Amino acid sequence: MSMHEKASLRKAVKTGHSSDTHIEQAAGWMARLMADDVCEQDKLNCQRWRDQHPEHEQAWQRMCQVSGKFTNLPQSGGLSSVIEKAHQAVTSRRRFLKTLALAGVGVSVTAFSLPHTSMGRVMLAQYRTGVGEIRTVQLEDGTRLTLNTDSAVDVTFSERQRSIRLHQGEILLKTGHETPRRHFEVQTKIGDVVALGTEFAVRQHNDHIHIAVLEGVVEAHPGISEKVQRVSAGQQSHFSRDRAAHPQPLLANPFNWQRGKLVAQGMRVADFVEELARYRPGFTLYDDAVADLTISGVFSLQDTDRALQSLAASLPVALSYRTDYWVKVVPAR
């Protein structure tokens, strides 16, 4: 299995019939791996448990559904309906656990110390989207907040400050106008972004934050660096925990996802597939042999099967489907 396939496994959506005992064990492992003090030995032990029996791996995949694929689960089986109800009703940790318990899913309170894990913060977020979902909300100050696929945020307003905590994914913000103006910032696990009256997007990657600014100015504040980087309208930049890159011009509109479009301009197939994978449940993979081919065009993010078909019609590649939730771009024969 390639590194790309292993990475995709972590976000896969699969169906199955795992026992409650295995689901509880999987929940415990997932909660452990999402904890802030996770270590390499924890990861090795979890992988050993998954490798012990096919039902362990199946239970792990079922818990991947719990962790963030609410809106795209196959609507069969008791667990799917339970998770959907939990998603709609999850206003507190206790309420969520009660919902699972009533359905007979044996997830212990110890295993799901949700507020103290990354997964828990995503699941209990004030605003969130499922895979393939885009949602816009109007905040109390007039700010327009748009969440891209598989994103989660919490919003906190006080007398002096407006704060948005980005737990996962990507958001587009058009800040509301106030007099007097309260401080406005987006907090992430990498660092903070301070808005100076603007329209901008923030995307959280594993090790860096990407910023694209359409109007106004923002300031990037890396988490462990005192250096502040300004990014103005028509510019983009990224920053890690210890440094920020010099701003570069926006060569393409980074907000096309808001209209359900992916605009590719000489994009590598590897990057194209990985971008589409953000909007599809399950596995969306590519063979290394086609990774460096390039594609240009405008593709639908709302119909990713059609986008993949357009890719196959434009390049010497083929689509290999195992199920509706597993597709790989391979060389054409």
PDB file of C-alpha atoms in Angstrom, residues 18-288:
ATOM      1  CA  SER A  18     -18.498  -4.620  13.866  1.00  0.00           C
ATOM      2  CA  SER A  19     -19.538  -5.728  17.323  1.00  0.00           C
ATOM      3  CA  ASP A  20     -20.146  -3.188  20.064  1.00  0.00           C
ATOM      4  CA  THR A  21     -17.065  -4.496  21.893  1.00  0.00           C
ATOM      5  CA  HIS A  22     -14.818  -3.843  18.905  1.00  0.00           C
ATOM      6  CA  ILE A  23     -16.407  -0.443  18.337  1.00  0.00           C
ATOM      7  CA  GLU A  24     -15.726   0.473  21.955  1.00  0.00           C
ATOM      8  CA  GLN A  25     -12.124  -0.663  21.622  1.00  0.00           C
ATOM      9  CA  ALA A  26     -11.746   1.343  18.404  1.00  0.00           C
ATOM     10  CA  ALA A  27     -13.242   4.387  20.130  1.00  0.00           C
ATOM     11  CA  GLY A  28     -10.681   4.055  22.894  1.00  0.00           C
ATOM     12  CA  TRP A  29      -7.802   3.874  20.428  1.00  0.00           C
ATOM     13  CA  MET A  30      -9.114   6.816  18.417  1.00  0.00           C
ATOM     14  CA  ALA A  31      -9.572   8.947  21.530  1.00  0.00           C
ATOM     15  CA  ARG A  32      -6.012   8.055  22.554  1.00  0.00           C
ATOM     16  CA  LEU A  33      -4.549   9.032  19.180  1.00  0.00           C
ATOM     17  CA  MET A  34      -6.478  12.312  19.183  1.00  0.00           C
ATOM     18  CA  ALA A  35      -5.232  13.242  22.666  1.00  0.00           C
ATOM     19  CA  ASP A  36      -2.742  16.098  22.960  1.00  0.00           C
ATOM     20  CA  ASP A  37      -0.161  13.856  24.697  1.00  0.00           C
ATOM     21  CA  VAL A  38      -0.213  11.030  22.125  1.00  0.00           C
ATOM     22  CA  CYS A  39       3.183   9.363  21.545  1.00  0.00           C
ATOM     23  CA  GLU A  40       4.688   7.133  18.866  1.00  0.00           C
ATOM     24  CA  GLN A  41       4.233   4.033  21.007  1.00  0.00           C
ATOM     25  CA  ASP A  42       0.488   4.742  21.155  1.00  0.00           C
ATOM     26  CA  LYS A  43       0.379   4.804  17.365  1.00  0.00           C
ATOM     27  CA  LEU A  44       2.315   1.534  17.097  1.00  0.00           C
ATOM     28  CA  ASN A  45       0.080  -0.164  19.634  1.00  0.00           C
ATOM     29  CA  CYS A  46      -3.036   1.012  17.819  1.00  0.00           C
ATOM     30  CA  GLN A  47      -1.743  -0.306  14.505  1.00  0.00           C
ATOM     31  CA  ARG A  48      -0.940  -3.664  16.098  1.00  0.00           C
ATOM     32  CA  TRP A  49      -4.506  -3.861  17.417  1.00  0.00           C
ATOM     33  CA  ARG A  50      -5.922  -3.035  13.974  1.00  0.00           C
ATOM     34  CA  ASP A  51      -3.734  -5.719  12.371  1.00  0.00           C
ATOM     35  CA  GLN A  52      -4.792  -8.439  14.822  1.00  0.00           C
ATOM     36  CA  HIS A  53      -8.146  -9.165  13.197  1.00  0.00           C
ATOM     37  CA  PRO A  54     -10.199  -7.931  10.211  1.00  0.00           C
ATOM     38  CA  GLU A  55     -13.037  -7.017  12.565  1.00  0.00           C
ATOM     39  CA  HIS A  56     -10.692  -4.676  14.428  1.00  0.00           C
ATOM     40  CA  GLU A  57      -9.949  -2.800  11.203  1.00  0.00           C
ATOM     41  CA  GLN A  58     -13.642  -2.782  10.331  1.00  0.00           C
ATOM     42  CA  ALA A  59     -14.480  -1.292  13.731  1.00  0.00           C
ATOM     43  CA  TRP A  60     -11.762   1.316  13.214  1.00  0.00           C
ATOM     44  CA  GLN A  61     -13.333   2.350   9.920  1.00  0.00           C
ATOM     45  CA  ARG A  62     -16.739   2.583  11.586  1.00  0.00           C
ATOM     46  CA  MET A  63     -15.270   4.952  14.149  1.00  0.00           C
ATOM     47  CA  CYS A  64     -13.830   7.010  11.308  1.00  0.00           C
ATOM     48  CA  GLN A  65     -17.451   7.545  10.339  1.00  0.00           C
ATOM     49  CA  VAL A  66     -18.209   8.784  13.846  1.00  0.00           C
ATOM     50  CA  SER A  67     -15.265  11.166  13.735  1.00  0.00           C
ATOM     51  CA  GLY A  68     -16.522  13.344  10.938  1.00  0.00           C
ATOM     52  CA  LYS A  69     -18.421  11.807   8.040  1.00  0.00           C
ATOM     53  CA  PHE A  70     -21.933  12.317   9.426  1.00  0.00           C
ATOM     54  CA  THR A  71     -23.608  13.702   6.336  1.00  0.00           C
ATOM     55  CA  ASN A  72     -22.242  11.127   3.908  1.00  0.00           C
ATOM     56  CA  LEU A  73     -22.892   7.826   5.655  1.00  0.00           C
ATOM     57  CA  PRO A  74     -24.864   5.137   3.865  1.00  0.00           C
ATOM     58  CA  GLN A  75     -28.317   5.290   5.418  1.00  0.00           C
ATOM     59  CA  SER A  76     -28.458   1.632   6.400  1.00  0.00           C
ATOM     60  CA  GLY A  77     -27.816   0.050   9.761  1.00  0.00           C
ATOM     61  CA  GLY A  78     -28.561   1.328  13.222  1.00  0.00           C
ATOM     62  CA  LEU A  79     -25.253   3.076  13.805  1.00  0.00           C
ATOM     63  CA  SER A  80     -25.635   5.419  10.816  1.00  0.00           C
ATOM     64  CA  SER A  81     -28.966   6.759  12.064  1.00  0.00           C
ATOM     65  CA  VAL A  82     -27.567   7.103  15.562  1.00  0.00           C
ATOM     66  CA  ILE A  83     -24.627   9.149  14.316  1.00  0.00           C
ATOM     67  CA  GLU A  84     -26.903  11.369  12.249  1.00  0.00           C
ATOM     68  CA  LYS A  85     -29.087  12.045  15.292  1.00  0.00           C
ATOM     69  CA  ALA A  86     -26.003  12.765  17.348  1.00  0.00           C
ATOM     70  CA  HIS A  87     -24.793  15.251  14.740  1.00  0.00           C
ATOM     71  CA  GLN A  88     -28.094  17.095  14.814  1.00  0.00           C
ATOM     72  CA  ALA A  89     -28.366  17.107  18.592  1.00  0.00           C
ATOM     73  CA  VAL A  90     -24.770  17.427  19.729  1.00  0.00           C
ATOM     74  CA  THR A  91     -24.934  20.509  21.923  1.00  0.00           C
ATOM     75  CA  SER A  92     -22.966  19.000  24.776  1.00  0.00           C
ATOM     76  CA  ARG A  93     -20.646  16.113  25.554  1.00  0.00           C
ATOM     77  CA  ARG A  94     -23.202  14.519  27.863  1.00  0.00           C
ATOM     78  CA  ARG A  95     -25.990  14.720  25.281  1.00  0.00           C
ATOM     79  CA  PHE A  96     -23.820  13.127  22.608  1.00  0.00           C
ATOM     80  CA  LEU A  97     -22.765  10.225  24.834  1.00  0.00           C
ATOM     81  CA  LYS A  98     -26.356   9.705  25.960  1.00  0.00           C
ATOM     82  CA  THR A  99     -27.481   9.452  22.327  1.00  0.00           C
ATOM     83  CA  LEU A 100     -24.911   6.747  21.606  1.00  0.00           C
ATOM     84  CA  ALA A 101     -25.700   4.893  24.819  1.00  0.00           C
ATOM     85  CA  LEU A 102     -29.438   4.789  24.083  1.00  0.00           C
ATOM     86  CA  ALA A 103     -28.674   3.154  20.751  1.00  0.00           C
ATOM     87  CA  GLY A 104     -26.607   0.427  22.355  1.00  0.00           C
ATOM     88  CA  VAL A 105     -23.242   1.632  21.103  1.00  0.00           C
ATOM     89  CA  GLY A 106     -20.886   0.885  23.973  1.00  0.00           C
ATOM     90  CA  VAL A 107     -18.617   3.913  23.890  1.00  0.00           C
ATOM     91  CA  SER A 108     -17.401   4.679  27.374  1.00  0.00           C
ATOM     92  CA  VAL A 109     -17.073   8.132  28.906  1.00  0.00           C
ATOM     93  CA  THR A 110     -13.382   7.427  29.460  1.00  0.00           C
ATOM     94  CA  ALA A 111     -12.845   6.578  25.800  1.00  0.00           C
ATOM     95  CA  PHE A 112     -14.718   9.669  24.648  1.00  0.00           C
ATOM     96  CA  SER A 113     -13.342  12.514  26.719  1.00  0.00           C
ATOM     97  CA  LEU A 114     -14.398  14.579  23.742  1.00  0.00           C
ATOM     98  CA  PRO A 115     -13.563  18.148  24.746  1.00  0.00           C
ATOM     99  CA  HIS A 116      -9.949  17.124  25.419  1.00  0.00           C
ATOM    100  CA  THR A 117      -9.247  15.617  22.010  1.00  0.00           C
ATOM    101  CA  SER A 118      -8.907  17.075  18.535  1.00  0.00           C
ATOM    102  CA  MET A 119     -11.665  14.790  17.304  1.00  0.00           C
ATOM    103  CA  GLY A 120     -13.916  15.844  20.155  1.00  0.00           C
ATOM    104  CA  ARG A 121     -13.424  19.535  19.475  1.00  0.00           C
ATOM    105  CA  VAL A 122     -14.380  18.975  15.843  1.00  0.00           C
ATOM    106  CA  MET A 123     -17.436  16.896  16.699  1.00  0.00           C
ATOM    107  CA  LEU A 124     -18.701  19.395  19.274  1.00  0.00           C
ATOM    108  CA  ALA A 125     -17.956  22.510  17.205  1.00  0.00           C
ATOM    109  CA  GLN A 126     -20.587  25.218  17.000  1.00  0.00           C
ATOM    110  CA  TYR A 127     -20.569  25.201  13.199  1.00  0.00           C
ATOM    111  CA  ARG A 128     -19.382  22.294  11.031  1.00  0.00           C
ATOM    112  CA  THR A 129     -19.799  20.763   7.599  1.00  0.00           C
ATOM    113  CA  GLY A 130     -19.626  17.191   6.361  1.00  0.00           C
ATOM    114  CA  VAL A 131     -17.619  15.943   3.404  1.00  0.00           C
ATOM    115  CA  GLY A 132     -18.838  17.686   0.252  1.00  0.00           C
ATOM    116  CA  GLU A 133     -20.968  20.208   2.173  1.00  0.00           C
ATOM    117  CA  ILE A 134     -20.520  23.993   1.943  1.00  0.00           C
ATOM    118  CA  ARG A 135     -22.385  26.177   4.447  1.00  0.00           C
ATOM    119  CA  THR A 136     -22.730  29.944   4.949  1.00  0.00           C
ATOM    120  CA  VAL A 137     -23.868  31.581   8.187  1.00  0.00           C
ATOM    121  CA  GLN A 138     -24.356  35.206   9.191  1.00  0.00           C
ATOM    122  CA  LEU A 139     -22.799  36.069  12.551  1.00  0.00           C
ATOM    123  CA  GLU A 140     -24.223  38.577  15.017  1.00  0.00           C
ATOM    124  CA  ASP A 141     -21.825  41.351  13.946  1.00  0.00           C
ATOM    125  CA  GLY A 142     -22.758  40.979  10.274  1.00  0.00           C
ATOM    126  CA  THR A 143     -19.735  38.840   9.402  1.00  0.00           C
ATOM    127  CA  ARG A 144     -20.425  36.290   6.659  1.00  0.00           C
ATOM    128  CA  LEU A 145     -18.791  32.964   7.468  1.00  0.00           C
ATOM    129  CA  THR A 146     -18.617  30.231   4.816  1.00  0.00           C
ATOM    130  CA  LEU A 147     -17.326  26.782   5.750  1.00  0.00           C
ATOM    131  CA  ASN A 148     -15.823  24.595   3.055  1.00  0.00           C
ATOM    132  CA  THR A 149     -16.063  20.816   3.041  1.00  0.00           C
ATOM    133  CA  ASP A 150     -15.321  18.897   6.264  1.00  0.00           C
ATOM    134  CA  SER A 151     -14.702  22.018   8.366  1.00  0.00           C
ATOM    135  CA  ALA A 152     -15.434  22.954  11.969  1.00  0.00           C
ATOM    136  CA  VAL A 153     -15.292  26.232  13.924  1.00  0.00           C
ATOM    137  CA  ASP A 154     -16.324  27.767  17.223  1.00  0.00           C
ATOM    138  CA  VAL A 155     -17.284  31.442  17.415  1.00  0.00           C
ATOM    139  CA  THR A 156     -16.729  33.548  20.547  1.00  0.00           C
ATOM    140  CA  PHE A 157     -17.715  37.213  20.745  1.00  0.00           C
ATOM    141  CA  SER A 158     -16.973  39.425  23.748  1.00  0.00           C
ATOM    142  CA  GLU A 159     -17.103  43.154  24.408  1.00  0.00           C
ATOM    143  CA  ARG A 160     -13.603  43.644  23.053  1.00  0.00           C
ATOM    144  CA  GLN A 161     -12.940  40.766  20.705  1.00  0.00           C
ATOM    145  CA  ARG A 162     -14.419  38.627  17.935  1.00  0.00           C
ATOM    146  CA  SER A 163     -12.739  35.250  17.769  1.00  0.00           C
ATOM    147  CA  ILE A 164     -13.203  32.257  15.460  1.00  0.00           C
ATOM    148  CA  ARG A 165     -11.483  29.009  16.353  1.00  0.00           C
ATOM    149  CA  LEU A 166     -10.764  26.915  13.251  1.00  0.00           C
ATOM    150  CA  HIS A 167     -10.519  23.301  14.367  1.00  0.00           C
ATOM    151  CA  GLN A 168     -10.423  21.743  10.909  1.00  0.00           C
ATOM    152  CA  GLY A 169     -10.822  22.565   7.228  1.00  0.00           C
ATOM    153  CA  GLU A 170     -11.209  25.890   5.455  1.00  0.00           C
ATOM    154  CA  ILE A 171     -13.319  29.016   5.923  1.00  0.00           C
ATOM    155  CA  LEU A 172     -14.057  32.178   3.951  1.00  0.00           C
ATOM    156  CA  LEU A 173     -14.797  35.340   5.934  1.00  0.00           C
ATOM    157  CA  LYS A 174     -16.173  38.739   5.023  1.00  0.00           C
ATOM    158  CA  THR A 175     -15.945  40.666   8.256  1.00  0.00           C
ATOM    159  CA  GLY A 176     -18.792  42.844   9.480  1.00  0.00           C
ATOM    160  CA  HIS A 177     -18.287  46.598   9.894  1.00  0.00           C
ATOM    161  CA  GLU A 178     -18.456  47.939  13.427  1.00  0.00           C
ATOM    162  CA  THR A 179     -18.040  51.291  15.171  1.00  0.00           C
ATOM    163  CA  PRO A 180     -16.087  51.073  17.396  1.00  0.00           C
ATOM    164  CA  ARG A 181     -14.404  48.084  15.863  1.00  0.00           C
ATOM    165  CA  ARG A 182     -13.643  45.009  17.965  1.00  0.00           C
ATOM    166  CA  HIS A 183     -10.484  42.999  17.428  1.00  0.00           C
ATOM    167  CA  PHE A 184     -11.161  40.152  14.938  1.00  0.00           C
ATOM    168  CA  GLU A 185      -9.010  37.051  14.762  1.00  0.00           C
ATOM    169  CA  VAL A 186      -9.022  33.470  13.532  1.00  0.00           C
ATOM    170  CA  GLN A 187      -7.257  31.074  15.900  1.00  0.00           C
ATOM    171  CA  THR A 188      -5.701  27.805  14.670  1.00  0.00           C
ATOM    172  CA  LYS A 189      -3.428  25.141  16.084  1.00  0.00           C
ATOM    173  CA  ILE A 190      -0.543  26.661  14.077  1.00  0.00           C
ATOM    174  CA  GLY A 191      -1.034  30.338  14.890  1.00  0.00           C
ATOM    175  CA  ASP A 192      -3.481  33.220  14.518  1.00  0.00           C
ATOM    176  CA  VAL A 193      -4.762  35.398  11.687  1.00  0.00           C
ATOM    177  CA  VAL A 194      -5.836  38.936  12.565  1.00  0.00           C
ATOM    178  CA  ALA A 195      -8.217  40.683  10.163  1.00  0.00           C
ATOM    179  CA  LEU A 196      -8.059  44.423   9.571  1.00  0.00           C
ATOM    180  CA  GLY A 197     -11.472  44.750   7.878  1.00  0.00           C
ATOM    181  CA  THR A 198     -11.348  42.325   4.994  1.00  0.00           C
ATOM    182  CA  GLU A 199     -12.521  39.325   2.980  1.00  0.00           C
ATOM    183  CA  PHE A 200     -10.159  36.372   3.203  1.00  0.00           C
ATOM    184  CA  ALA A 201      -9.888  32.585   3.384  1.00  0.00           C
ATOM    185  CA  VAL A 202      -8.001  30.460   5.901  1.00  0.00           C
ATOM    186  CA  ARG A 203      -7.208  26.793   5.281  1.00  0.00           C
ATOM    187  CA  GLN A 204      -5.677  24.577   7.935  1.00  0.00           C
ATOM    188  CA  HIS A 205      -3.230  21.899   6.809  1.00  0.00           C
ATOM    189  CA  ASN A 206      -1.435  19.464   9.094  1.00  0.00           C
ATOM    190  CA  ASP A 207       1.677  21.595   9.456  1.00  0.00           C
ATOM    191  CA  HIS A 208       0.806  25.017   8.072  1.00  0.00           C
ATOM    192  CA  ILE A 209      -1.943  27.558   7.465  1.00  0.00           C
ATOM    193  CA  HIS A 210      -2.719  28.987   4.025  1.00  0.00           C
ATOM    194  CA  ILE A 211      -4.198  32.504   3.716  1.00  0.00           C
ATOM    195  CA  ALA A 212      -5.733  34.130   0.640  1.00  0.00           C
ATOM    196  CA  VAL A 213      -6.925  37.742   0.789  1.00  0.00           C
ATOM    197  CA  LEU A 214      -9.497  39.242  -1.566  1.00  0.00           C
ATOM    198  CA  GLU A 215     -10.086  42.582   0.195  1.00  0.00           C
ATOM    199  CA  GLY A 216      -8.301  44.509   2.926  1.00  0.00           C
ATOM    200  CA  VAL A 217      -5.342  43.281   4.956  1.00  0.00           C
ATOM    201  CA  VAL A 218      -4.677  40.442   7.393  1.00  0.00           C
ATOM    202  CA  GLU A 219      -1.770  39.705   9.719  1.00  0.00           C
ATOM    203  CA  ALA A 220      -0.313  36.228  10.128  1.00  0.00           C
ATOM    204  CA  HIS A 221       0.954  35.431  13.624  1.00  0.00           C
ATOM    205  CA  PRO A 222       2.936  32.142  13.737  1.00  0.00           C
ATOM    206  CA  GLY A 223       2.438  30.336  17.024  1.00  0.00           C
ATOM    207  CA  ILE A 224       6.002  30.447  18.369  1.00  0.00           C
ATOM    208  CA  SER A 225       7.401  33.440  16.500  1.00  0.00           C
ATOM    209  CA  GLU A 226       7.123  37.133  17.289  1.00  0.00           C
ATOM    210  CA  LYS A 227       7.399  38.086  13.619  1.00  0.00           C
ATOM    211  CA  VAL A 228       4.122  39.253  12.064  1.00  0.00           C
ATOM    212  CA  GLN A 229       3.531  38.967   8.310  1.00  0.00           C
ATOM    213  CA  ARG A 230       1.045  41.280   6.578  1.00  0.00           C
ATOM    214  CA  VAL A 231      -0.901  39.925   3.608  1.00  0.00           C
ATOM    215  CA  SER A 232      -2.816  42.415   1.456  1.00  0.00           C
ATOM    216  CA  ALA A 233      -5.640  42.187  -1.077  1.00  0.00           C
ATOM    217  CA  GLY A 234      -4.691  40.081  -4.093  1.00  0.00           C
ATOM    218  CA  GLN A 235      -2.040  38.170  -2.149  1.00  0.00           C
ATOM    219  CA  GLN A 236      -1.648  34.777  -0.535  1.00  0.00           C
ATOM    220  CA  SER A 237       0.767  33.355   1.992  1.00  0.00           C
ATOM    221  CA  HIS A 238       1.274  30.460   4.364  1.00  0.00           C
ATOM    222  CA  PHE A 239       2.837  30.103   7.776  1.00  0.00           C
ATOM    223  CA  SER A 240       4.016  27.359  10.097  1.00  0.00           C
ATOM    224  CA  ARG A 241       4.397  27.556  13.851  1.00  0.00           C
ATOM    225  CA  ASP A 242       7.761  29.325  13.628  1.00  0.00           C
ATOM    226  CA  ARG A 243       7.704  31.416  10.461  1.00  0.00           C
ATOM    227  CA  ALA A 244       5.576  33.010   7.755  1.00  0.00           C
ATOM    228  CA  ALA A 245       6.314  32.983   4.027  1.00  0.00           C
ATOM    229  CA  HIS A 246       6.616  36.202   2.059  1.00  0.00           C
ATOM    230  CA  PRO A 247       3.261  37.019   0.353  1.00  0.00           C
ATOM    231  CA  GLN A 248       2.793  36.005  -3.269  1.00  0.00           C
ATOM    232  CA  PRO A 249       0.240  37.205  -5.862  1.00  0.00           C
ATOM    233  CA  LEU A 250      -2.983  35.261  -6.223  1.00  0.00           C
ATOM    234  CA  LEU A 251      -2.602  33.589  -9.606  1.00  0.00           C
ATOM    235  CA  ALA A 252      -6.123  32.146  -9.556  1.00  0.00           C
ATOM    236  CA  ASN A 253      -9.322  32.767  -7.659  1.00  0.00           C
ATOM    237  CA  PRO A 254      -8.979  30.697  -4.462  1.00  0.00           C
ATOM    238  CA  PHE A 255     -12.666  31.136  -3.662  1.00  0.00           C
ATOM    239  CA  ASN A 256     -14.100  29.112  -6.542  1.00  0.00           C
ATOM    240  CA  TRP A 257     -14.965  26.309  -4.111  1.00  0.00           C
ATOM    241  CA  GLN A 258     -17.670  28.635  -2.763  1.00  0.00           C
ATOM    242  CA  ARG A 259     -19.421  28.163  -6.120  1.00  0.00           C
ATOM    243  CA  GLY A 260     -18.769  24.430  -6.173  1.00  0.00           C
ATOM    244  CA  LYS A 261     -15.978  24.664  -8.756  1.00  0.00           C
ATOM    245  CA  LEU A 262     -12.384  23.502  -8.945  1.00  0.00           C
ATOM    246  CA  VAL A 263     -10.345  25.560 -11.402  1.00  0.00           C
ATOM    247  CA  ALA A 264      -7.204  23.704 -12.500  1.00  0.00           C
ATOM    248  CA  GLN A 265      -4.431  25.444 -14.387  1.00  0.00           C
ATOM    249  CA  GLY A 266      -1.698  22.963 -15.208  1.00  0.00           C
ATOM    250  CA  MET A 267      -2.489  21.111 -11.957  1.00  0.00           C
ATOM    251  CA  ARG A 268      -0.726  17.829 -11.234  1.00  0.00           C
ATOM    252  CA  VAL A 269      -3.024  14.820 -11.214  1.00  0.00           C
ATOM    253  CA  ALA A 270      -1.791  14.051  -7.701  1.00  0.00           C
ATOM    254  CA  ASP A 271      -2.917  17.477  -6.496  1.00  0.00           C
ATOM    255  CA  PHE A 272      -6.145  17.293  -8.486  1.00  0.00           C
ATOM    256  CA  VAL A 273      -7.121  13.933  -6.971  1.00  0.00           C
ATOM    257  CA  GLU A 274      -6.190  14.995  -3.456  1.00  0.00           C
ATOM    258  CA  GLU A 275      -8.303  18.130  -3.822  1.00  0.00           C
ATOM    259  CA  LEU A 276     -11.302  16.152  -5.084  1.00  0.00           C
ATOM    260  CA  ALA A 277     -10.821  13.716  -2.214  1.00  0.00           C
ATOM    261  CA  ARG A 278     -11.737  16.494   0.217  1.00  0.00           C
ATOM    262  CA  TYR A 279     -15.242  16.503  -1.294  1.00  0.00           C
ATOM    263  CA  ARG A 280     -15.772  12.740  -1.599  1.00  0.00           C
ATOM    264  CA  PRO A 281     -16.465  10.181   1.136  1.00  0.00           C
ATOM    265  CA  GLY A 282     -14.218   7.128   1.145  1.00  0.00           C
ATOM    266  CA  PHE A 283     -11.023   6.463  -0.790  1.00  0.00           C
ATOM    267  CA  THR A 284     -10.016   8.672  -3.722  1.00  0.00           C
ATOM    268  CA  LEU A 285      -6.557   7.573  -4.822  1.00  0.00           C
ATOM    269  CA  TYR A 286      -4.046   7.855  -7.669  1.00  0.00           C
ATOM    270  CA  ASP A 287      -1.315   5.627  -9.002  1.00  0.00           C
ATOM    271  CA  ASP A 288       2.190   7.102  -8.713  1.00  0.00           C
TER     272      ASP A 288
END
